[in-house]
Coordinates of C-alpha atoms in Angstrom, one line a residue:
M1 CA 75.1 95.6 116.8
K2 CA 73.5 95.5 113.4
Y3 CA 76.4 97.3 111.8
L4 CA 78.9 95.2 113.7
Y5 CA 77.2 92.0 112.4
I6 CA 77.4 93.3 108.8
L7 CA 81.1 94.2 109.3
I8 CA 81.9 90.7 110.6
L9 CA 79.9 89.2 107.8
L10 CA 81.8 91.2 105.2
C11 CA 85.2 90.4 106.8
S12 CA 84.3 86.7 106.7
L13 CA 83.5 87.0 103.0
V14 CA 86.8 88.5 102.2
Y15 CA 88.8 86.0 104.2
C16 CA 87.0 82.9 102.9
D17 CA 88.0 83.3 99.2
E18 CA 91.6 84.3 99.0
H19 CA 93.2 83.3 102.3
T20 CA 92.2 79.8 103.3
H21 CA 91.1 78.5 99.9
T22 CA 88.7 76.2 101.7
Y23 CA 84.9 76.3 101.7
K24 CA 81.9 74.7 103.3
Q25 CA 78.6 73.9 101.5
G26 CA 76.7 77.1 100.9
E27 CA 79.5 79.4 101.9
Q28 CA 79.9 82.6 99.9
V29 CA 82.3 82.5 96.9
V30 CA 83.5 86.0 95.8
L31 CA 83.8 86.9 92.2
W32 CA 86.2 89.8 91.9
M33 CA 86.1 92.0 88.8
N34 CA 89.6 93.2 88.0
T35 CA 90.5 95.1 84.9
V36 CA 89.5 95.6 81.2
G37 CA 91.7 96.6 78.3
P38 CA 92.9 95.9 74.8
Y39 CA 93.8 92.3 74.1
H40 CA 97.0 93.4 72.2
N41 CA 98.5 95.1 75.2
R42 CA 97.9 93.4 78.5
Q43 CA 99.7 96.1 80.3
E44 CA 97.2 98.8 79.3
T45 CA 94.3 98.2 81.8
Y46 CA 91.4 100.1 83.2
A47 CA 89.0 99.4 86.1
Y48 CA 86.3 96.9 85.0
F49 CA 83.5 99.2 85.9
S50 CA 85.1 102.1 83.9
L51 CA 82.9 100.6 81.1
P52 CA 79.2 100.9 81.6
F53 CA 78.8 97.5 83.2
C54 CA 76.5 97.1 86.1
V55 CA 76.9 95.2 89.4
G56 CA 74.8 92.5 91.0
T57 CA 72.4 92.9 94.0
K58 CA 74.8 91.6 96.7
V59 CA 76.3 94.0 99.3
T60 CA 79.5 95.6 98.0
I61 CA 82.7 94.3 99.6
G62 CA 85.5 96.8 99.8
H63 CA 88.9 95.5 98.6
Y64 CA 92.2 96.8 99.8
H65 CA 95.5 95.9 98.2
E66 CA 97.0 93.1 100.3
T67 CA 100.5 93.8 99.0
L68 CA 102.4 96.6 97.5
S69 CA 103.0 94.6 94.4
E70 CA 99.2 94.4 93.6
A71 CA 99.1 98.2 93.5
L72 CA 102.2 98.4 91.4
Q73 CA 100.8 95.9 88.9
G74 CA 97.5 97.8 88.5
V75 CA 95.2 95.3 90.3
E76 CA 91.8 96.9 90.8
L77 CA 89.6 94.2 92.4
E78 CA 86.0 95.2 92.8
F79 CA 83.2 93.0 94.0
S80 CA 80.9 91.8 91.2
G81 CA 77.8 91.7 93.4
L82 CA 76.9 88.2 92.0
D83 CA 75.4 85.7 94.4
I84 CA 77.6 82.6 94.3
T85 CA 77.7 80.0 97.0
Y86 CA 79.9 76.9 97.2
R87 CA 78.5 73.9 95.4
D88 CA 75.1 75.6 94.8
N89 CA 74.0 75.8 91.2
V90 CA 72.5 79.0 90.0
P91 CA 70.1 78.9 87.0
A92 CA 70.4 81.5 84.3
Q93 CA 69.0 84.8 85.7
Q94 CA 69.3 88.5 85.2
F95 CA 71.3 90.4 87.8
C96 CA 71.2 93.9 86.3
A97 CA 70.6 96.0 83.2
T98 CA 72.2 99.1 81.6
E99 CA 70.5 101.7 79.5
L100 CA 72.9 103.0 76.9
D101 CA 73.0 106.8 76.8
E102 CA 75.4 108.4 74.3
Q103 CA 78.4 108.2 76.6
A104 CA 77.9 104.6 77.5
Y105 CA 77.2 103.6 73.8
K106 CA 80.4 105.2 72.6
A107 CA 82.4 103.6 75.4
L108 CA 81.2 100.1 74.6
V109 CA 81.6 100.6 70.8
Y110 CA 85.2 101.8 71.4
A111 CA 85.8 98.7 73.6
V112 CA 84.5 96.3 70.9
K113 CA 86.4 98.0 68.2
N114 CA 89.7 97.6 70.1
H115 CA 89.1 94.0 71.1
Y116 CA 88.8 94.7 74.8
W117 CA 89.1 91.8 77.2
Y118 CA 88.3 91.7 80.9
Q119 CA 89.8 89.8 83.8
M120 CA 88.1 88.3 86.9
Y121 CA 89.2 86.2 89.8
V122 CA 87.4 83.4 91.6
D123 CA 89.4 82.0 94.6
D124 CA 92.6 83.6 93.2
L125 CA 92.1 81.8 89.8
P126 CA 92.1 84.3 86.8
I127 CA 89.3 84.2 84.3
W128 CA 89.3 86.1 81.0
G129 CA 86.5 87.0 78.7
I130 CA 85.9 89.2 75.7
V131 CA 83.6 92.2 75.8
G132 CA 82.0 91.8 72.4
E133 CA 82.5 91.3 68.6
I134 CA 82.0 93.1 65.3
D135 CA 79.6 91.6 62.7
G136 CA 79.6 93.7 59.6
D137 CA 78.7 97.3 60.5
N138 CA 77.1 96.2 63.8
Y139 CA 78.6 96.0 67.3
Y140 CA 77.6 93.4 69.8
I141 CA 78.5 92.6 73.4
W142 CA 78.2 89.4 75.3
T143 CA 75.7 89.7 78.1
H144 CA 75.5 86.2 79.6
K145 CA 78.3 84.8 81.8
K146 CA 78.2 81.1 82.4
F147 CA 80.5 79.8 85.1
D148 CA 81.5 76.2 85.2
I149 CA 83.4 75.7 88.5
G150 CA 85.1 72.5 89.4
Y151 CA 85.7 71.4 93.0
N152 CA 87.7 68.8 94.7
G153 CA 86.6 68.2 98.3
N154 CA 86.4 71.6 100.0
R155 CA 88.6 73.4 97.4
I156 CA 88.0 75.1 94.1
V157 CA 90.3 73.7 91.5
E158 CA 88.9 74.9 88.1
V159 CA 86.9 77.8 86.7
N160 CA 85.7 78.2 83.1
L161 CA 83.8 81.1 81.7
T162 CA 81.5 80.9 78.6
A163 CA 80.2 84.2 77.2
E164 CA 76.8 83.9 75.5
N165 CA 73.9 85.9 74.2
K166 CA 75.0 88.6 71.8
E167 CA 73.2 92.0 72.3
K168 CA 73.4 94.6 69.6
L169 CA 74.6 98.0 70.7
A170 CA 72.2 100.8 69.9
L171 CA 71.7 104.2 71.4
G172 CA 69.0 104.1 74.0
A173 CA 68.9 100.3 74.2
K174 CA 68.5 98.6 77.5
I175 CA 71.0 95.8 77.8
P176 CA 70.2 93.0 80.4
F177 CA 73.1 91.1 82.0
T178 CA 72.6 87.6 83.1
Y179 CA 74.7 84.8 84.7
E180 CA 74.5 81.2 85.7
V181 CA 76.7 78.9 87.8
N182 CA 77.2 75.2 87.4
W183 CA 79.3 73.2 90.0
K184 CA 80.9 69.9 89.1
P185 CA 83.3 67.5 90.9
S186 CA 86.8 67.4 89.5
S187 CA 89.8 65.1 89.8
I188 CA 92.3 68.0 89.5
K189 CA 94.5 68.3 92.6
F190 CA 94.6 71.7 94.3
E191 CA 98.3 71.9 93.8
D192 CA 97.9 71.4 90.0
R193 CA 95.0 73.7 89.4
F194 CA 97.2 76.4 87.8
D195 CA 98.6 74.0 85.2
K196 CA 95.8 74.8 82.7
Y197 CA 97.0 78.3 82.4
L198 CA 100.5 77.2 81.2
D199 CA 101.4 76.6 77.6
P200 CA 104.0 73.8 77.4
N201 CA 103.8 73.7 73.6
F202 CA 105.0 77.3 73.4
F203 CA 107.7 77.4 76.1
Q204 CA 109.2 73.9 75.5
H205 CA 109.2 74.1 71.7
R206 CA 112.2 72.6 69.9
I207 CA 113.6 76.1 69.1
H208 CA 113.8 76.7 72.9
W209 CA 115.9 73.6 73.3
F210 CA 117.9 74.5 70.3
S211 CA 118.7 78.0 71.8
I212 CA 120.0 76.3 75.0
F213 CA 122.2 74.0 73.0
N214 CA 123.4 76.8 70.8
S215 CA 124.3 78.9 73.9
F216 CA 126.0 76.0 75.6
M217 CA 128.2 75.4 72.5
M218 CA 129.1 79.1 72.5
V219 CA 130.2 78.7 76.2
I220 CA 132.4 75.8 75.3
F221 CA 133.9 77.7 72.4
L222 CA 134.6 80.9 74.4
V223 CA 136.0 79.0 77.4
G224 CA 138.3 77.1 75.1
L225 CA 139.3 80.4 73.4
V226 CA 140.2 82.0 76.7
S227 CA 141.9 78.8 78.1
M228 CA 143.9 77.8 75.0
I229 CA 144.6 80.8 72.8
L230 CA 144.8 83.5 75.4
M231 CA 146.8 81.6 78.0
R232 CA 149.1 80.4 75.2
T233 CA 149.7 84.0 74.3
L234 CA 150.3 84.9 77.9
R235 CA 152.9 82.1 78.3
K236 CA 154.8 83.7 75.4
D237 CA 154.6 87.0 77.2
Y238 CA 155.8 85.5 80.4
A239 CA 158.7 83.9 78.6
R240 CA 159.6 87.2 76.9
Y241 CA 159.3 89.2 80.1
S242 CA 161.3 86.7 82.1
K243 CA 164.1 87.0 79.5
D244 CA 163.9 90.8 79.8
D245 CA 164.4 90.5 83.5
D246 CA 167.9 89.0 82.9
L247 CA 169.0 92.1 80.8
D248 CA 170.6 95.1 82.3
D249 CA 168.9 98.5 82.2
L250 CA 170.8 99.7 79.1
E251 CA 169.7 96.7 77.1
K252 CA 166.1 97.2 78.3
D253 CA 166.1 100.8 77.2
L254 CA 167.4 99.8 73.8
G255 CA 165.1 96.9 73.5
D256 CA 161.7 96.9 71.6
E257 CA 159.4 96.5 74.6
Y258 CA 155.6 96.5 74.1
G259 CA 152.5 94.9 75.6
W260 CA 150.5 94.7 78.7
K261 CA 153.5 94.7 81.1
Q262 CA 154.4 98.3 80.2
V263 CA 151.3 99.7 81.9
H264 CA 151.9 97.9 85.2
G265 CA 152.3 101.2 87.0
D266 CA 149.0 102.6 85.8
V267 CA 146.7 99.5 85.5
F268 CA 145.4 99.9 89.0
R269 CA 145.0 103.6 88.9
P270 CA 141.7 104.9 90.3
V271 CA 139.0 105.3 87.7
P272 CA 137.5 108.7 86.8
H273 CA 134.0 109.3 88.3
L274 CA 134.9 106.8 91.0
A275 CA 131.7 107.4 93.1
M276 CA 129.4 106.5 90.1
F277 CA 131.5 103.6 89.1
S278 CA 131.4 102.1 92.7
A279 CA 127.7 102.7 92.9
L280 CA 127.1 100.9 89.6
I281 CA 129.3 97.9 90.7
G282 CA 127.4 97.8 94.1
A283 CA 124.0 97.9 92.4
G284 CA 125.1 95.2 89.9
Y285 CA 126.1 92.9 92.7
Q286 CA 122.8 93.4 94.4
L287 CA 120.8 92.9 91.2
T288 CA 122.7 89.7 90.5
V289 CA 121.9 88.3 94.0
V290 CA 118.2 89.3 93.6
T291 CA 117.9 87.7 90.1
L292 CA 119.4 84.4 91.2
A293 CA 117.4 84.3 94.4
V294 CA 114.1 85.1 92.7
I295 CA 114.7 82.5 90.0
I296 CA 115.6 79.8 92.5
F297 CA 112.7 80.6 94.8
T298 CA 110.3 80.5 91.8
I299 CA 111.7 77.1 90.6
F300 CA 110.9 75.6 94.0
G301 CA 108.0 77.7 95.1
E302 CA 106.1 78.4 91.8
L303 CA 105.6 82.0 92.7
Y304 CA 103.9 82.7 89.3
T305 CA 100.8 81.0 90.5
E306 CA 99.9 83.6 93.1
R307 CA 98.8 87.1 92.2
G308 CA 101.6 89.6 92.9
S309 CA 103.9 87.0 94.7
L310 CA 106.7 87.2 92.2
L311 CA 107.0 91.0 92.4
S312 CA 106.5 91.0 96.2
T313 CA 109.4 88.5 96.5
A314 CA 111.6 90.6 94.3
I315 CA 111.0 93.7 96.3
F316 CA 111.5 91.9 99.6
I317 CA 114.8 90.3 98.5
Y318 CA 116.0 93.6 96.9
T319 CA 115.4 95.4 100.2
L320 CA 117.1 92.8 102.4
S321 CA 120.1 92.5 100.0
S322 CA 121.0 96.2 100.3
P323 CA 124.0 95.4 102.5
V324 CA 125.5 93.6 99.4
N325 CA 125.3 96.9 97.5
G326 CA 126.9 98.8 100.3
Y327 CA 129.6 96.2 101.0
F328 CA 131.0 95.8 97.4
G329 CA 130.4 99.4 96.3
G330 CA 131.9 100.8 99.6
S331 CA 134.9 98.5 99.6
L332 CA 135.8 99.3 96.0
Y333 CA 135.5 103.0 96.6
A334 CA 137.8 102.8 99.6
R335 CA 140.4 100.6 97.8
M336 CA 140.6 103.2 95.1
G337 CA 141.2 106.0 97.5
G338 CA 137.8 107.6 97.7
R339 CA 137.2 110.0 100.5
L340 CA 133.6 111.1 100.2
W341 CA 132.2 107.8 101.3
I342 CA 128.9 109.2 102.6
K343 CA 128.2 110.6 99.1
Q344 CA 129.1 107.3 97.5
M345 CA 126.9 105.4 100.0
L346 CA 123.9 107.7 99.2
L347 CA 124.5 107.3 95.5
S348 CA 124.6 103.5 95.9
A349 CA 121.5 103.3 98.0
F350 CA 119.3 105.6 95.7
L351 CA 120.8 105.1 92.2
L352 CA 118.5 102.3 91.2
P353 CA 115.4 103.3 93.2
V354 CA 115.6 106.8 91.7
L355 CA 115.9 105.5 88.2
V356 CA 113.0 103.1 88.6
C357 CA 110.8 105.5 90.5
G358 CA 111.6 108.4 88.1
T359 CA 110.6 106.3 85.1
A360 CA 107.5 104.9 86.8
F361 CA 106.3 108.4 88.0
C362 CA 106.7 109.8 84.4
I363 CA 104.7 107.0 83.0
N364 CA 102.3 107.4 86.0
F365 CA 101.3 110.9 84.8
I366 CA 100.4 109.5 81.4
A367 CA 98.4 106.6 83.1
M368 CA 96.6 109.2 85.2
Y369 CA 95.6 111.2 82.1
Y370 CA 94.2 108.0 80.5
H371 CA 92.6 106.9 83.8
A372 CA 94.4 103.6 83.6
S373 CA 94.6 101.2 86.5
R374 CA 98.4 101.3 86.1
A375 CA 98.4 104.8 87.7
L376 CA 100.0 104.3 91.1
P377 CA 98.0 105.3 94.2
F378 CA 99.4 108.0 96.4
G379 CA 99.7 105.5 99.3
S380 CA 101.9 103.2 97.2
M381 CA 104.2 106.0 96.4
I382 CA 104.5 106.7 100.1
E383 CA 105.2 103.0 100.8
V384 CA 108.0 103.0 98.2
M385 CA 109.6 106.1 99.6
S386 CA 109.4 104.8 103.1
I387 CA 111.1 101.5 102.1
C388 CA 113.9 103.4 100.4
T389 CA 114.4 105.8 103.4
F390 CA 113.9 103.6 106.4
V391 CA 115.0 100.2 105.2
I392 CA 117.3 100.3 102.1
L393 CA 119.3 103.3 103.3
P394 CA 120.2 102.0 106.8
L395 CA 121.1 98.5 105.4
T396 CA 123.3 100.1 102.7
L397 CA 125.0 102.1 105.4
V398 CA 125.7 98.9 107.3
G399 CA 127.1 97.2 104.2
T400 CA 129.3 100.3 103.4
V401 CA 130.8 100.4 106.8
L402 CA 131.6 96.7 106.8
G403 CA 133.0 96.9 103.3
R404 CA 135.3 99.8 104.1
N405 CA 136.6 98.2 107.3
L406 CA 136.9 94.6 106.0
A407 CA 137.9 95.0 102.4
G408 CA 138.7 98.6 101.9
Q409 CA 142.5 98.5 102.0
P410 CA 144.4 98.5 98.7
D411 CA 146.2 95.3 98.0
Y412 CA 147.4 95.7 94.4
P413 CA 150.3 93.6 93.2
C414 CA 151.9 96.6 91.5
R415 CA 152.8 100.1 92.6
I416 CA 150.9 103.0 91.0
N417 CA 153.1 105.6 89.3
A418 CA 152.7 109.2 90.4
V419 CA 152.4 110.4 86.8
P420 CA 150.1 108.7 84.4
R421 CA 151.8 107.1 81.4
P422 CA 150.9 108.5 78.0
I423 CA 148.6 106.2 76.0
P424 CA 150.1 105.4 72.6
E425 CA 148.2 105.6 69.4
K426 CA 146.7 102.4 68.2
K427 CA 144.5 100.9 65.5
W428 CA 140.9 102.2 65.3
F429 CA 139.4 98.8 66.3
M430 CA 141.4 98.8 69.5
E431 CA 139.8 102.0 70.8
P432 CA 137.8 101.6 74.0
F433 CA 134.6 102.8 72.3
I434 CA 134.8 100.1 69.6
I435 CA 135.6 97.4 72.1
I436 CA 132.6 98.5 74.2
I437 CA 130.3 98.3 71.2
M438 CA 131.5 94.9 70.1
G439 CA 131.7 93.4 73.5
G440 CA 128.0 92.9 73.9
I441 CA 127.3 91.0 70.7
L442 CA 128.2 87.5 71.8
P443 CA 126.5 87.7 75.2
F444 CA 123.3 89.0 73.5
G445 CA 123.6 86.2 71.0
S446 CA 123.5 83.7 73.8
I447 CA 120.2 85.0 75.2
F448 CA 118.2 86.6 72.3
I449 CA 115.9 83.6 71.7
E450 CA 115.1 83.5 75.5
M451 CA 114.4 87.2 75.3
Y452 CA 111.5 86.4 72.9
F453 CA 109.9 84.1 75.4
I454 CA 110.4 86.6 78.2
F455 CA 109.0 89.5 76.2
T456 CA 106.0 87.4 75.1
S457 CA 105.2 86.5 78.7
F458 CA 105.3 90.1 79.8
W459 CA 103.6 91.8 76.8
A460 CA 101.2 89.0 75.7
Y461 CA 98.9 86.5 77.4
K462 CA 101.5 83.9 78.2
I463 CA 102.6 82.9 81.7
Y464 CA 106.3 82.3 82.0
Y465 CA 107.0 79.3 84.1
V466 CA 110.1 77.6 82.7
Y467 CA 112.4 79.2 85.3
G468 CA 114.8 76.2 85.1
F469 CA 115.5 77.4 81.5
M470 CA 115.9 80.9 82.7
L471 CA 118.5 79.9 85.4
L472 CA 120.5 77.9 82.8
V473 CA 120.4 80.8 80.3
F474 CA 121.4 83.3 83.0
L475 CA 124.4 81.2 84.0
I476 CA 125.4 80.8 80.4
L477 CA 125.1 84.6 79.9
M478 CA 127.4 85.2 82.9
I479 CA 130.1 82.8 81.6
V480 CA 130.0 84.2 78.1
T481 CA 130.1 87.8 79.4
V482 CA 133.2 87.0 81.6
C483 CA 135.0 85.3 78.7
V484 CA 134.3 88.0 76.2
T485 CA 135.3 90.8 78.6
I486 CA 138.6 89.1 79.5
V487 CA 139.5 88.8 75.8
C488 CA 138.5 92.5 75.2
T489 CA 140.5 93.6 78.2
Y490 CA 143.6 91.7 77.2
F491 CA 143.6 93.3 73.7
L492 CA 143.2 96.7 75.3
L493 CA 146.1 96.2 77.8
N494 CA 148.3 94.7 75.1
A495 CA 147.8 98.0 73.2
E496 CA 149.2 99.7 76.3
D497 CA 145.9 101.3 77.2
Y498 CA 145.3 101.0 81.0
R499 CA 141.7 102.3 81.0
W500 CA 140.3 98.8 81.5
Q501 CA 137.9 99.3 84.4
W502 CA 135.2 101.4 82.7
T503 CA 135.9 99.5 79.4
S504 CA 135.3 96.1 81.0
F505 CA 132.1 97.3 82.7
L506 CA 130.7 99.0 79.6
S507 CA 131.7 96.3 77.1
A508 CA 129.9 93.7 79.2
G509 CA 127.0 96.1 79.9
S510 CA 126.6 96.8 76.2
T511 CA 124.6 93.6 76.0
A512 CA 121.7 95.7 77.3
L513 CA 122.0 98.0 74.3
Y514 CA 121.3 95.1 72.0
V515 CA 118.5 93.9 74.2
Y516 CA 116.9 97.4 74.0
L517 CA 117.4 97.5 70.2
Y518 CA 115.7 94.1 70.0
S519 CA 112.8 95.5 71.9
F520 CA 112.2 97.9 69.0
Y521 CA 112.0 95.0 66.6
Y522 CA 109.6 93.2 69.0
F523 CA 107.4 96.3 69.4
L524 CA 107.1 96.9 65.6
F525 CA 106.7 93.3 64.4
K526 CA 105.4 91.2 67.3
T527 CA 102.9 93.5 69.0
K528 CA 100.0 95.6 67.9
M529 CA 100.5 98.4 70.4
Y530 CA 99.8 102.0 69.5
G531 CA 99.2 105.4 71.1
L532 CA 101.1 107.4 73.6
F533 CA 100.3 105.4 76.7
Q534 CA 101.2 102.0 75.2
T535 CA 104.4 103.3 73.6
A536 CA 105.6 105.1 76.7
F537 CA 104.7 102.2 78.9
Y538 CA 106.5 99.7 76.7
F539 CA 109.7 101.6 76.0
G540 CA 109.9 103.1 79.5
Y541 CA 109.9 99.7 81.3
M542 CA 112.0 98.1 78.6
A543 CA 114.6 100.7 79.3
L544 CA 114.5 99.8 83.0
F545 CA 114.8 96.1 82.2
S546 CA 117.7 96.7 79.8
M547 CA 119.4 99.0 82.3
A548 CA 119.2 96.4 85.1
L549 CA 120.5 93.7 82.8
G550 CA 123.4 96.0 81.8
M551 CA 124.3 96.6 85.4
I552 CA 124.4 92.8 86.1
C553 CA 126.4 92.0 83.0
G554 CA 128.8 94.9 83.6
T555 CA 129.4 93.9 87.2
V556 CA 130.0 90.3 86.3
G557 CA 132.3 91.3 83.5
Y558 CA 134.3 93.7 85.7
L559 CA 134.6 91.0 88.4
G560 CA 136.0 88.4 86.1
T561 CA 138.3 90.9 84.4
S562 CA 139.6 92.3 87.7
L563 CA 140.5 88.7 88.8
F564 CA 142.2 88.1 85.5
V565 CA 144.2 91.4 85.7
R566 CA 145.3 90.8 89.2
K567 CA 146.4 87.3 88.3
I568 CA 148.6 88.3 85.3
Y569 CA 150.2 91.2 87.1
S570 CA 150.9 89.3 90.2
T571 CA 152.6 86.4 88.3
V572 CA 155.1 88.5 86.4
K573 CA 158.0 89.8 88.4
I574 CA 158.0 93.6 88.2
D575 CA 160.9 95.7 89.6

């Protein structure tokens, strides 16, 4: 009975702080110690007690990851052992002491040198504090934690930490650690308690509004370009081709024909590497759905206020949207005459998870070597594999079967020639490779300022919360991408080159190349990261971000271009 009572007590302590967010007078408030790491790279984190800090006298509470996203984000909550009860002030008092042997002394000196910060949680509210500071040739750490906690009714609405009492680090010294808690009533509403962590002056700066206006003007310009110049050119083509239809065969043979109509028998020819192309298109559709859904949910639900909620939502939506991947990828594969549909389905289901998990596992080995909290637990790896095998794969199969049966029949407006038409020589700037490289410049130009804010929120101590801006920029990016890809495809077809499918996908997807190149600039001039772990972590996950963005842009560009191509070839009468 004694152990059962202790177990029930511990369970009640866990559930009172993070689940209900309501407290009674004198009820236990849990202070979780999370991670510690260099200030200049918030992604390099280690367990708080990896440094020679000591714990309080209270009974240890074991914490288990509530969600998969907590484990993936490197959350390492450990009970502080400090005795804090709701609305009960605690005067300054010592809770433990640490004697600095050589190993502990070197660890703390290294932490102070590298500006280590630590993170804690009280009632799901994050708190940050600095380990110590340098004064001349001496190293000091802050040993007193003063907590000022604001409450409104039976809820905690504000937590402030003040670090006091510098203690000089010396080999063999005994460092005492103290704390105090002061409770005060607050007028802050529980729903608004996270507002203090946001930075309106940073995210709603005039340059942010200017970037939106600049991108919007670019959209108007490009839509006008496509609508006026391109359609005017097409009308001339229609008039010329209609005149050609009235000529007899001999006059046609003697005539000087050129342009996009000449490749009508090859323009809908199946692409090389069809299975990979279909898998990329299917994954792009799925990522587009996930991105839009997460942004909209975050706008209305403020998911950034809850630890791990944003990543959990993204994983959940990605898993449930797997039929979208199978449907669009499978239907495209069937329309182009693909036969090995099971192979294509497996490629669609596992393409993105394998790329993400492969990159994460490689970084994981480096994180394990450095004993960082970013190292994924074995149980989390099993969870990810189980989700891919038992949820994503069956749902992708369902989508593939539906896509093949409902939209898998070819319905092209032109017949496909049995023998491919030779591609004539053309100017160097009309080659697909040049078009691909140039196609991503304008889409990147419409988002590069927003990229700065997104990068800062991920790699620095800023919380991104202006998801209305993100939605607007995302829609602008899609419109710009479609317009630019249509123009590029028209130039390619007018040069009588029918290899438009891969070209349209890659020219739109090349936006990701410029984003990745921008990440090099940001790494060198906007961060102070160094070392193997920080560099591998940064460029590994920036490669995944750029790859996902490339799939989204490529798919949207291909979708808009395919509708455009079908339109122009269905309008012109072709014998």
